[in-house]
Coordinates of C-alpha atoms and ligand atoms in Angstrom, one line a residue:
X8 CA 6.0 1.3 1.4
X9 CA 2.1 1.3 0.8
X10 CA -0.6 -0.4 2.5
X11 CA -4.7 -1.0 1.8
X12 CA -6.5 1.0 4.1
X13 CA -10.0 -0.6 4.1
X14 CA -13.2 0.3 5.9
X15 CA -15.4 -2.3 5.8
X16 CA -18.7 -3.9 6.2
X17 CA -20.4 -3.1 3.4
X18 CA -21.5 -5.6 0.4
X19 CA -19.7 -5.4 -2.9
X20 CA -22.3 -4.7 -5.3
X21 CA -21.5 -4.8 -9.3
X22 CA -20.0 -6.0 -12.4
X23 CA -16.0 -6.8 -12.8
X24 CA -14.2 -7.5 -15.9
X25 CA -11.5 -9.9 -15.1
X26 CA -8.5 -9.4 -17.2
X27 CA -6.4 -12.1 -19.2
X28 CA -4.9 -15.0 -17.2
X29 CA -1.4 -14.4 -15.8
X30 CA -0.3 -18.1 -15.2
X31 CA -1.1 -18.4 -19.4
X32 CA 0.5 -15.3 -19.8
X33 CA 3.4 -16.3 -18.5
X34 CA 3.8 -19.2 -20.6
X35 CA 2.7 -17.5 -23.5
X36 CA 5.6 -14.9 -23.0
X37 CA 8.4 -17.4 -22.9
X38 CA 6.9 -19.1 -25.4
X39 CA 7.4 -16.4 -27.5
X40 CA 10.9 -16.1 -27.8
X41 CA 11.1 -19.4 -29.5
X42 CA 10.9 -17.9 -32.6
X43 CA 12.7 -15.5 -34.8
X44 CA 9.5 -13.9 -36.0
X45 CA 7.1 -11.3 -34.9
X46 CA 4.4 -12.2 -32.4
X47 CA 1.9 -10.3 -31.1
X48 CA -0.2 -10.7 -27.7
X49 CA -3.5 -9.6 -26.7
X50 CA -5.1 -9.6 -23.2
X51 CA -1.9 -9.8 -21.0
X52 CA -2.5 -8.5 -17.3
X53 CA -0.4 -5.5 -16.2
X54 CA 0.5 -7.1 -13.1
X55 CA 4.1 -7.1 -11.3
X56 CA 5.0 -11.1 -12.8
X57 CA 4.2 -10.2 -15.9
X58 CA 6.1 -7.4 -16.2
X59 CA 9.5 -9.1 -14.2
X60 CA 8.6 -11.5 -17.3
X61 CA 8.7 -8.9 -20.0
X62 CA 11.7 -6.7 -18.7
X63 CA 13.7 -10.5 -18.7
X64 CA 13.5 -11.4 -22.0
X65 CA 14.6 -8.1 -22.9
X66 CA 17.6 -8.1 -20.7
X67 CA 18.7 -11.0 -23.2
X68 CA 18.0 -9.3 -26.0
X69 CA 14.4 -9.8 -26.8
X70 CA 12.8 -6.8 -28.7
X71 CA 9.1 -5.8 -26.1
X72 CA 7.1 -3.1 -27.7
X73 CA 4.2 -2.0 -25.9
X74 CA 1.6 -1.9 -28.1
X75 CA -1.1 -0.8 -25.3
X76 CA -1.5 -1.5 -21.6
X77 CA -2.5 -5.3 -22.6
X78 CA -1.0 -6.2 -25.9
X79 CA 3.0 -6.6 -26.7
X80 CA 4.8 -7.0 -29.8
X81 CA 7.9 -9.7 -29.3
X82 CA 10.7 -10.0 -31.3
X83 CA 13.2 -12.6 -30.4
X84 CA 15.3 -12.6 -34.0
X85 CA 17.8 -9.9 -31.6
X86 CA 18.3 -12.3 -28.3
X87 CA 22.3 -12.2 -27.3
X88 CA 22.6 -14.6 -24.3
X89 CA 20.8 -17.8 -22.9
X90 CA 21.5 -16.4 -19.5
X91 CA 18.8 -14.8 -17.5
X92 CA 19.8 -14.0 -14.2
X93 CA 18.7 -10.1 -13.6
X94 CA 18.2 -9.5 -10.1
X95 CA 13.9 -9.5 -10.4
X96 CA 13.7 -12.8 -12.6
X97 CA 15.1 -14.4 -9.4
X98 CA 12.0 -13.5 -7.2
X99 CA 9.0 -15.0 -9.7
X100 CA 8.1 -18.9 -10.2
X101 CA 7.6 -18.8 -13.7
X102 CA 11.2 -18.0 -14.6
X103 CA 11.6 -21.5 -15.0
X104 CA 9.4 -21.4 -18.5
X105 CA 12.7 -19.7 -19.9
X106 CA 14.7 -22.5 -19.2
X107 CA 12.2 -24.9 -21.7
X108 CA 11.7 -21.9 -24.4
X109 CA 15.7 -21.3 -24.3
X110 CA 16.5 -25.4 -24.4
X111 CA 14.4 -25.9 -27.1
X112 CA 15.3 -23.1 -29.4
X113 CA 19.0 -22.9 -28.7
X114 CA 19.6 -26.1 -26.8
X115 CA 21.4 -24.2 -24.0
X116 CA 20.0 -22.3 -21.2
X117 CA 21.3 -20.7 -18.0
X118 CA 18.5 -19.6 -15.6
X119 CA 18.2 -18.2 -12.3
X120 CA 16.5 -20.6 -10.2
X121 CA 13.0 -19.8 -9.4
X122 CA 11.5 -17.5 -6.4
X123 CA 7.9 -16.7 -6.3
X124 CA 5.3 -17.2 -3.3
X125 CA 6.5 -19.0 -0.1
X126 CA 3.8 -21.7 -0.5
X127 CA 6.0 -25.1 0.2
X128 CA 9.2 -26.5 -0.6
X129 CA 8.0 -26.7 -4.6
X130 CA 10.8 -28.4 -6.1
X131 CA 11.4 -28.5 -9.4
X132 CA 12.8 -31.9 -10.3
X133 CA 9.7 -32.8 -12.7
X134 CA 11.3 -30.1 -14.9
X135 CA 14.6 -31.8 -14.6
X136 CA 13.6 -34.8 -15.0
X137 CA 11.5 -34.3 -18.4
X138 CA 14.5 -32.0 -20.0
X139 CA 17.3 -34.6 -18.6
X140 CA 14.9 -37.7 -20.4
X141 CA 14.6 -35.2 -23.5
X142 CA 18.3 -35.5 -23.9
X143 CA 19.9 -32.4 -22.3
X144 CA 22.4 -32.1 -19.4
X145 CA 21.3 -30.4 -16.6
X146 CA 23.0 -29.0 -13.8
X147 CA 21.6 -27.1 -10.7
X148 CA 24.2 -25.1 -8.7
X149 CA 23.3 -22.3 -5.9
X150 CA 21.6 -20.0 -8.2
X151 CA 21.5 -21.3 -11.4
X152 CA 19.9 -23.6 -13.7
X153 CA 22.2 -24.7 -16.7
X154 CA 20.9 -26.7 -19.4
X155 CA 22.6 -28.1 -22.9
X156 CA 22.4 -30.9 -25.3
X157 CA 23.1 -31.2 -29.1
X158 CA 19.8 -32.5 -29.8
X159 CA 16.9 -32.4 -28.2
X160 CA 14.7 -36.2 -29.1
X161 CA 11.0 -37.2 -28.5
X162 CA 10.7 -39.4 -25.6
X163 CA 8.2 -40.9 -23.6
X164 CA 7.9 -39.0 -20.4
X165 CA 6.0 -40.2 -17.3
X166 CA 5.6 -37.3 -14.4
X167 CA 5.8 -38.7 -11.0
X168 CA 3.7 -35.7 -9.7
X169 CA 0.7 -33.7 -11.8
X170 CA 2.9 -30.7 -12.6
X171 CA 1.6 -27.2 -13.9
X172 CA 4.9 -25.6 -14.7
X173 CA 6.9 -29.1 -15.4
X174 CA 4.0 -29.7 -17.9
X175 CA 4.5 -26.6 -20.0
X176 CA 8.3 -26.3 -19.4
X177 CA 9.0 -29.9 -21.2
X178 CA 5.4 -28.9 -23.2
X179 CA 8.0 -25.8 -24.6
X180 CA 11.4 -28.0 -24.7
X181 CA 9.9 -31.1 -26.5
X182 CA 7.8 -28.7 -29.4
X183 CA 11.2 -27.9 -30.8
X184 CA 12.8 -31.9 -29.9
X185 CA 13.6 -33.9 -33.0
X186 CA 10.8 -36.8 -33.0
X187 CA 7.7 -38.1 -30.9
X188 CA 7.4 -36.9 -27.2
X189 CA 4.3 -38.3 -25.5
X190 CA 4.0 -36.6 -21.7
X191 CA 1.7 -38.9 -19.1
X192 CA -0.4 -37.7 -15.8
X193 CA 0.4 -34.1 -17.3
X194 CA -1.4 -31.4 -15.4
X195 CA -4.8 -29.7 -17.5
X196 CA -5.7 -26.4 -16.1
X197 CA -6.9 -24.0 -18.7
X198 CA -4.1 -22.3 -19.1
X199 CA -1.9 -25.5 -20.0
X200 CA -4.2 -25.7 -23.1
X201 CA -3.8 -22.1 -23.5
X202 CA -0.1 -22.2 -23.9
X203 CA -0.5 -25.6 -26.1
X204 CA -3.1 -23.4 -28.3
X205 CA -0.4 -20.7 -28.5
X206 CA 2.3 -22.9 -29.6
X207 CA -0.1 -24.3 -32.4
X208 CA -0.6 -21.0 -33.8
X209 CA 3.3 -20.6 -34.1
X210 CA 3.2 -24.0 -35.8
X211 CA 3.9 -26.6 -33.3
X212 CA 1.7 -29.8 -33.0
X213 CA 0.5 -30.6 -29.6
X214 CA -2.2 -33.2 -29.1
X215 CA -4.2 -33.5 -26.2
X216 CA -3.4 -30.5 -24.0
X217 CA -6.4 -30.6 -21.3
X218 CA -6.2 -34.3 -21.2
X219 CA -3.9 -36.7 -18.7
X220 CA -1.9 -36.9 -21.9
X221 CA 0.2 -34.5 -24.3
X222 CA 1.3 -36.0 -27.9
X223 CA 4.2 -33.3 -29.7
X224 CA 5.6 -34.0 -32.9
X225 CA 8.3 -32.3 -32.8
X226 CA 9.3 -29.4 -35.8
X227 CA 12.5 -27.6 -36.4
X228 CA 11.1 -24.5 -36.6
X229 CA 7.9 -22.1 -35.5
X230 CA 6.8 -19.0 -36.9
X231 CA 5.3 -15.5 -36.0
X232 CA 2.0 -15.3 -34.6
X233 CA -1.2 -13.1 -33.2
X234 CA -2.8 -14.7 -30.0
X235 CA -5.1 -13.5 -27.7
X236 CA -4.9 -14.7 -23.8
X237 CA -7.7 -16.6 -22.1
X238 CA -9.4 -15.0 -19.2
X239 CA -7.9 -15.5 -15.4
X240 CA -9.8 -18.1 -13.9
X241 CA -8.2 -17.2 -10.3
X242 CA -9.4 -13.4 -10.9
X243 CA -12.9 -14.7 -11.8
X244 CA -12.9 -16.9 -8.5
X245 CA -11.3 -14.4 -6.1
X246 CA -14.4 -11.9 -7.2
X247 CA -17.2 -14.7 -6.9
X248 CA -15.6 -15.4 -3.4
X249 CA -16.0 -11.6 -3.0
X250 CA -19.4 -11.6 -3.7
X251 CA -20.0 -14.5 -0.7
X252 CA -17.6 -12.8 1.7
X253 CA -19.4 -9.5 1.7
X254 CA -22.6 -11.2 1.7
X255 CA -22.8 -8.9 -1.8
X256 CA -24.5 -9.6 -5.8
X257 CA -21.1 -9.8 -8.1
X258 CA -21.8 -10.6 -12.1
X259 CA -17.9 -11.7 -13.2
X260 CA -17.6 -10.9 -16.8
X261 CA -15.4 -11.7 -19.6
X262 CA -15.0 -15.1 -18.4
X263 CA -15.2 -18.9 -19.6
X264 CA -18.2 -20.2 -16.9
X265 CA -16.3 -24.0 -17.7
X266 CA -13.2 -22.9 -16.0
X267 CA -15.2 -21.5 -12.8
X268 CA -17.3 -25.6 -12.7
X269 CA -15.4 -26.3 -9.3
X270 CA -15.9 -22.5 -7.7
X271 CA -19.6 -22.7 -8.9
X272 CA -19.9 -26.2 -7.2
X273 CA -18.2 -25.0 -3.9
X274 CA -20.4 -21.6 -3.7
X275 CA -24.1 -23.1 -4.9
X276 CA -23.4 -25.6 -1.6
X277 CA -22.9 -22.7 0.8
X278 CA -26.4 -21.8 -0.2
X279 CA -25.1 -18.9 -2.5
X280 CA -26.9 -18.2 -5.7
X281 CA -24.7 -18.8 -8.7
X282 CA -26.1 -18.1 -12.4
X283 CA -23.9 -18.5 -15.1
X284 CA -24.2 -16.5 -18.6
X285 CA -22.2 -16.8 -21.7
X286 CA -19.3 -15.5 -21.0
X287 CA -20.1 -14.4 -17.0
X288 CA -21.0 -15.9 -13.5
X289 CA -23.6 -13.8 -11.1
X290 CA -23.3 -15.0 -7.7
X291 CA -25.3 -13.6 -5.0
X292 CA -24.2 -14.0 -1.0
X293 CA -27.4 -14.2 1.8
X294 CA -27.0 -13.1 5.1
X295 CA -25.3 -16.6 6.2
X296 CA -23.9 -19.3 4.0
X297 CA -23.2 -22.7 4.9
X298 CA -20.3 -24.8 5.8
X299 CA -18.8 -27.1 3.6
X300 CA -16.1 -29.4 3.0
X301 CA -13.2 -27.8 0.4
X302 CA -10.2 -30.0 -1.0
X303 CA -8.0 -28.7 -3.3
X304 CA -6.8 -30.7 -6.5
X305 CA -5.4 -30.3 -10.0
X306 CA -7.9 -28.8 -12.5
X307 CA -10.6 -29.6 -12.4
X308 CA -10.3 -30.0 -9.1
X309 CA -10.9 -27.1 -6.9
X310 CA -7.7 -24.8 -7.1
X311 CA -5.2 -24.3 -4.2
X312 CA -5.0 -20.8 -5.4
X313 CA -8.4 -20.1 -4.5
X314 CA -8.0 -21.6 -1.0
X315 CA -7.8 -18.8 1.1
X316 CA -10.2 -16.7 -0.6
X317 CA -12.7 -19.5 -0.2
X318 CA -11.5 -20.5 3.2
X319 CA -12.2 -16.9 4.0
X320 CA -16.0 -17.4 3.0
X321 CA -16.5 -20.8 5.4
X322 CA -15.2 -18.7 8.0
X323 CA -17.9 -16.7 8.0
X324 CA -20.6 -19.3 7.1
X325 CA -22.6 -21.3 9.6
X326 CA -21.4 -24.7 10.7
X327 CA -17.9 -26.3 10.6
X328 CA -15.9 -27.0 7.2
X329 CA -12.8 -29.3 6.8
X330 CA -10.4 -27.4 4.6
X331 CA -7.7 -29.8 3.3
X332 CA -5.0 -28.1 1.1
X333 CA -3.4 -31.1 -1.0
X334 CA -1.0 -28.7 -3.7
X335 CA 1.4 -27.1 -1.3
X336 CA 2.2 -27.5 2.3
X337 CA 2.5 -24.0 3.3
X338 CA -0.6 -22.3 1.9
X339 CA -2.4 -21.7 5.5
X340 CA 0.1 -18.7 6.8
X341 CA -2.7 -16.5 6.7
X342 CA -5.0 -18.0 8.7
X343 CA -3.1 -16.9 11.7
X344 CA -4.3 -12.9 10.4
X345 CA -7.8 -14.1 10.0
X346 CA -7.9 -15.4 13.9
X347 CA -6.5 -12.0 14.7
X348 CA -9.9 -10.6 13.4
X349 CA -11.9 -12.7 15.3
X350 CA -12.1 -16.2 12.9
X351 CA -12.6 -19.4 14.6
X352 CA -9.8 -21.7 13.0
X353 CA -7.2 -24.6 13.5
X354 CA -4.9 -26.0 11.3
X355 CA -3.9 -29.5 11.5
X356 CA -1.1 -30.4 9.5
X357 CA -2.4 -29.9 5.6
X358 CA -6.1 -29.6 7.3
X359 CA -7.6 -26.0 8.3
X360 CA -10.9 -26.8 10.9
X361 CA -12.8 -24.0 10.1
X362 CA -16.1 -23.2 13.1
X363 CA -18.2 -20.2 11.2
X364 CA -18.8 -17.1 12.9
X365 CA -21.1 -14.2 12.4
X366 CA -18.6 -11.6 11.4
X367 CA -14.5 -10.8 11.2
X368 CA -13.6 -7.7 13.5
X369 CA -11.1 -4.9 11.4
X370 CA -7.3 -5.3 12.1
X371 CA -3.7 -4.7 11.1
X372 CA -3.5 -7.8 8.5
X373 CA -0.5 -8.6 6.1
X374 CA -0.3 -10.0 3.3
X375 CA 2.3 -13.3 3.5
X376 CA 2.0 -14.4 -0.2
X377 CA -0.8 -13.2 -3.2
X378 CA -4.0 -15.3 -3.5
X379 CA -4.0 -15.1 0.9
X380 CA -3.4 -11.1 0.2
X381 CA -6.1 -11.3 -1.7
X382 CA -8.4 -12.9 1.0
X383 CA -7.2 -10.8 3.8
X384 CA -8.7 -7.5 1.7
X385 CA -11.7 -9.2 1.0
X386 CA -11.9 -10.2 5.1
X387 CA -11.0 -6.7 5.8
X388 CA -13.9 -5.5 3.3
X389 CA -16.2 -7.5 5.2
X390 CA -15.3 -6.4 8.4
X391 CA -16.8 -3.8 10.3
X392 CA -14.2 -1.0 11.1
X393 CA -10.7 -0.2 9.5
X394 CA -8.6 -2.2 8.8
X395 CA -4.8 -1.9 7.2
X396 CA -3.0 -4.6 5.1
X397 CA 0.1 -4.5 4.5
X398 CA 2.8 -6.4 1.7
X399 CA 0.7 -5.5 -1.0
X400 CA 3.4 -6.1 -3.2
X401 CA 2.4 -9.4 -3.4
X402 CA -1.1 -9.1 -4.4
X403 CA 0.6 -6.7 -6.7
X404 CA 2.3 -9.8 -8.4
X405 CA -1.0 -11.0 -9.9
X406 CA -4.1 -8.8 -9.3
X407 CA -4.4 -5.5 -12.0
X408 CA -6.1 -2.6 -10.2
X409 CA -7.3 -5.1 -7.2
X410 CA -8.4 -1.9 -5.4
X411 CA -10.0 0.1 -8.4
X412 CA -11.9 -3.2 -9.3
X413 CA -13.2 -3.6 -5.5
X414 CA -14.0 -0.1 -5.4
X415 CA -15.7 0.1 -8.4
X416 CA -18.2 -2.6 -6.3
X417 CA -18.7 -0.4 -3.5
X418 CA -15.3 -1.4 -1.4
X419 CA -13.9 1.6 0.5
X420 CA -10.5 0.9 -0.1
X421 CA -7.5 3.0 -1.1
X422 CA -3.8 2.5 -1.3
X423 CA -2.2 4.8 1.7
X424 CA 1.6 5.5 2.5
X425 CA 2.5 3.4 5.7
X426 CA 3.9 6.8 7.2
X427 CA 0.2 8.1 6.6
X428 CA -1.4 6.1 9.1
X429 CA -0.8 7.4 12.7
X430 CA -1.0 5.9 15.7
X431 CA -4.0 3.7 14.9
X432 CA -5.1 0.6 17.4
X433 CA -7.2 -1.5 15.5
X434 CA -8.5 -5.2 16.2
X435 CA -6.9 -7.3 18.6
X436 CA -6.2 -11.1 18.7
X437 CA -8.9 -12.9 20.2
X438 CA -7.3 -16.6 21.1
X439 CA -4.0 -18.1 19.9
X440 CA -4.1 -20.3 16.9
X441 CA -3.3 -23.8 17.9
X442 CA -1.0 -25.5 15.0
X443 CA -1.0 -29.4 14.8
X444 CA 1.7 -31.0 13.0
Ligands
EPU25 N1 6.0 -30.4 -7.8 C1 7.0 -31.3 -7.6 N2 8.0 -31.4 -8.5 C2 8.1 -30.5 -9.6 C3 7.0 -29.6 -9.8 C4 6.0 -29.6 -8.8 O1 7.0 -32.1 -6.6 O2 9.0 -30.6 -10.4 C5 4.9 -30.3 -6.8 C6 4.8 -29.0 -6.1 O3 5.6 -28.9 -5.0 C7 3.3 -29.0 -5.7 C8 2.7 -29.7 -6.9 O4 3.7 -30.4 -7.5 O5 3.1 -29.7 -4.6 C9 2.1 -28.8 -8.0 O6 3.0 -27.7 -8.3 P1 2.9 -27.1 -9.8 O7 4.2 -27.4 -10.5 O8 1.7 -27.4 -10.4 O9 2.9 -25.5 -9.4 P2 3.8 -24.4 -10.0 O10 4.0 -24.6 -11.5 O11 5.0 -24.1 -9.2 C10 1.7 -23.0 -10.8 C11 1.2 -21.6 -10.5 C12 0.8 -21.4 -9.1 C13 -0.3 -22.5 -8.8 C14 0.2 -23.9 -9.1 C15 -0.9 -24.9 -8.9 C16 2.5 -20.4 -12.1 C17 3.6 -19.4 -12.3 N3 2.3 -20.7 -10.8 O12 2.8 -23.2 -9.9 O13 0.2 -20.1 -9.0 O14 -0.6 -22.4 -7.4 O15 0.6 -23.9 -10.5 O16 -2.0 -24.7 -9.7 O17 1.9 -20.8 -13.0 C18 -0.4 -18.1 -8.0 O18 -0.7 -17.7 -9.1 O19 -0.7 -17.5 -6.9 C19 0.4 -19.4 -7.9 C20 1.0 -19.7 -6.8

């Protein structure tokens, strides 16, 4: 067991290179198995999902060789089952993608049904519903999700709610239908137009990927390919938030500045200076930013999963915000840690009331799910003091080198054994949090 152990209080200071986008990757990597040929792909993160990912698809057969630290060489021509059920695959979100990459190539698929962060209920019946309408049978039983049909046909599918995975799942499952599939309200995060790019290079033809609508013609067939991941717009944000938590001067590189439009937005009102380059975004933090109002939405709406990092900012800006979290309905679990260092917030049903204070105090923290992880060491860097946080597995799942990168800006903070700690007392819980349902 391994815990941050994080002395805090000073800015972060520096450049970061983010690394590619793991939501795309993830995609990208079931994608690849629909085909019998070689692909190869660039810029994959070397994070804990990712790798669950790869060490599933070879479970079934699937030929991985590591070509360096962020590129893999996929060959699928060996797969021997449609049933992924390993005991890790159970515990990520994005084994899902496997059942539309499976469907559509061998119009059968047994998956384990998906785990990943405890951040709602997040059902999973805009997948169903797309594959069912697609022509396949699906059934659903305590663990598993099993999927067939003879043919998969184009069809005109309507999603009830803006979906990132049920977009790319049927995105996967209709590229190999027989016919026309037209997809409506689809979701259009960067990384649904990455996978769509990705599938083009291995021949498929999707239309209007980024847009409230995808067109697919569908082909019998897609070849080998060589693709390079976009950048991860959540890393880019996490370290701009960074730079206003720590009241620090970050320059995020190796970005697409587009992506970051709704971070930008959020961080120029709180008074921080934000200049964007080519491919990078400088923000600068002062001494106290302002409050203001944050609602998350689909892209390009400002993204749930940079809620708590940006929560994390208002609560140490002047003035009160209105946080209103509209993706999932259990995304404010950590706000409870950030009371325990001294933070001045309610939550009121889907709404966190956040009243600014002048600093966080250090404290034991945990992490309950990754992008809040992620906050909580960037609350505990800006806290005076030591502070420990624990269940770093989870930020694990989707930040590469999180401490090296934070170190690398000045952050004292290193990865300690939980036995090394001692009998430390540190922080203390200033006031219950009050919870409105
Ligand atoms: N929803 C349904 N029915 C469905 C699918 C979704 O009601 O069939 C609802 C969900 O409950 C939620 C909303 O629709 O309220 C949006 O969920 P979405 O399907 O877009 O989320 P997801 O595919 O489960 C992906 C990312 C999440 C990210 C969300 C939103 C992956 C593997 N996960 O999840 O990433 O928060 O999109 O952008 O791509 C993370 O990286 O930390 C993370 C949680």
């Amino acid at each position: 067991m391994f815990q941050y152990m994080i002395t805090g209080g000073n800015p972060l200071v520096g450049e970061v290179v983010v690394g590619g986008a793991k939501n795309a990757a993830l995609g990208i990597i079931a994608a690849a198995i629909m085909t019998d040929d070689v692909v190869y792909i660039d810029n994959i993160p070397d994070v804990r999902d990712i790798n669950v990912m790869l060490e599933a698809i070879q479970e079934i057969g699937v030929t991985v060789e590591r070509v360096d630290r962020h590129a893999v060489r996929i060959d699928a021509s060996t797969i021997h089952s449609v049933v992924v059920d390993d005991e890790f695959i159970k515990k990520i979100r994005a084994s899902y993608y496997l059942v539309g990459a499976l469907l559509g190539k061998y119009k059968h698929a047994q998956v384990a049904l998906p785990g990943g962060c405890a951040i709602g209920s997040r059902p999973i019946d805009q997948h169903l519903k797309g594959f069912r309408m697609l022509g396949a049978k699906v059934d659903v039983n305590s663990d598993r999700i099993i999927t067939q049909a003879i043919d998969l046909i184009g069809e005109h599918i309507y999603l009830d709610v803006v979906s990132v995975g049920a977009t790319i799942n049927i995105m996967m499952a209709a590229t190999l239908a027989e016919g026309k599939t037209i997809i409506e309200n689809v979701a259009k995060e960067p990384h649904i137009v990455d996978v769509a790019n990705f599938l083009n290079s291995m021949g498929a033809e999707i239309k209007g990927a980024g847009t409230d609508v995808i067109r697919i013609n569908g082909k019998t067939k897609l070849h080998g390919t060589e693709y390079s991941i976009i950048p991860d717009q959540i890393e880019a944000g996490t370290f701009m938030c960074a730079a206003a938590i720590s009241r620090g001067d970050i320059t995020v590189t190796n970005i697409i500045p587009k992506h970051m439009e709704a971070t930008t937005a959020k961080l120029l009102e709180m008074g921080c200076e934000v200049i964007e380059f080519d491919d990078a975004i400088r923000v600068v933090g002062t001494l106290r930013q302002r409050a203001t109002p944050v609602k998350t939405l689909p892209y390009p709406g400002f993204p749930t999963d940079l809620q708590p990092q940006i929560t994390t900012a208002l609560a140490l800006a002047e003035g009160t915000s209105v946080i209103t979290e509209n993706i999932f309905e259990n995304r404010f679990r950590y706000v409870y840690e950030l009371v325990k260092m001294g933070a001045d917030i309610d939550v009121m049903g889907n709404k966190a009331i956040v009243v600014g204070v002048q600093g966080l105090k250090a404290a034991e923290l945990s992490a309950p799910d990754l992008r809040a992880g992620a906050a909580l060491v960037l609350a505990a860097l800006s806290a005076e003091g030591l502070s420990y946080v624990k269940d770093i597995e989870y930020i694990q799942r989707g930040y590469e080198n999180f401490e090296d990168k934070l170190q690398l800006l000045g952050g004292n903070i290193k990865i300690v054994a939980v036995e090394d700690i001692g009998s430390t007392t540190i922080g203390d819980s200033i006031r219950p949090i009050k919870i409105y349902k």
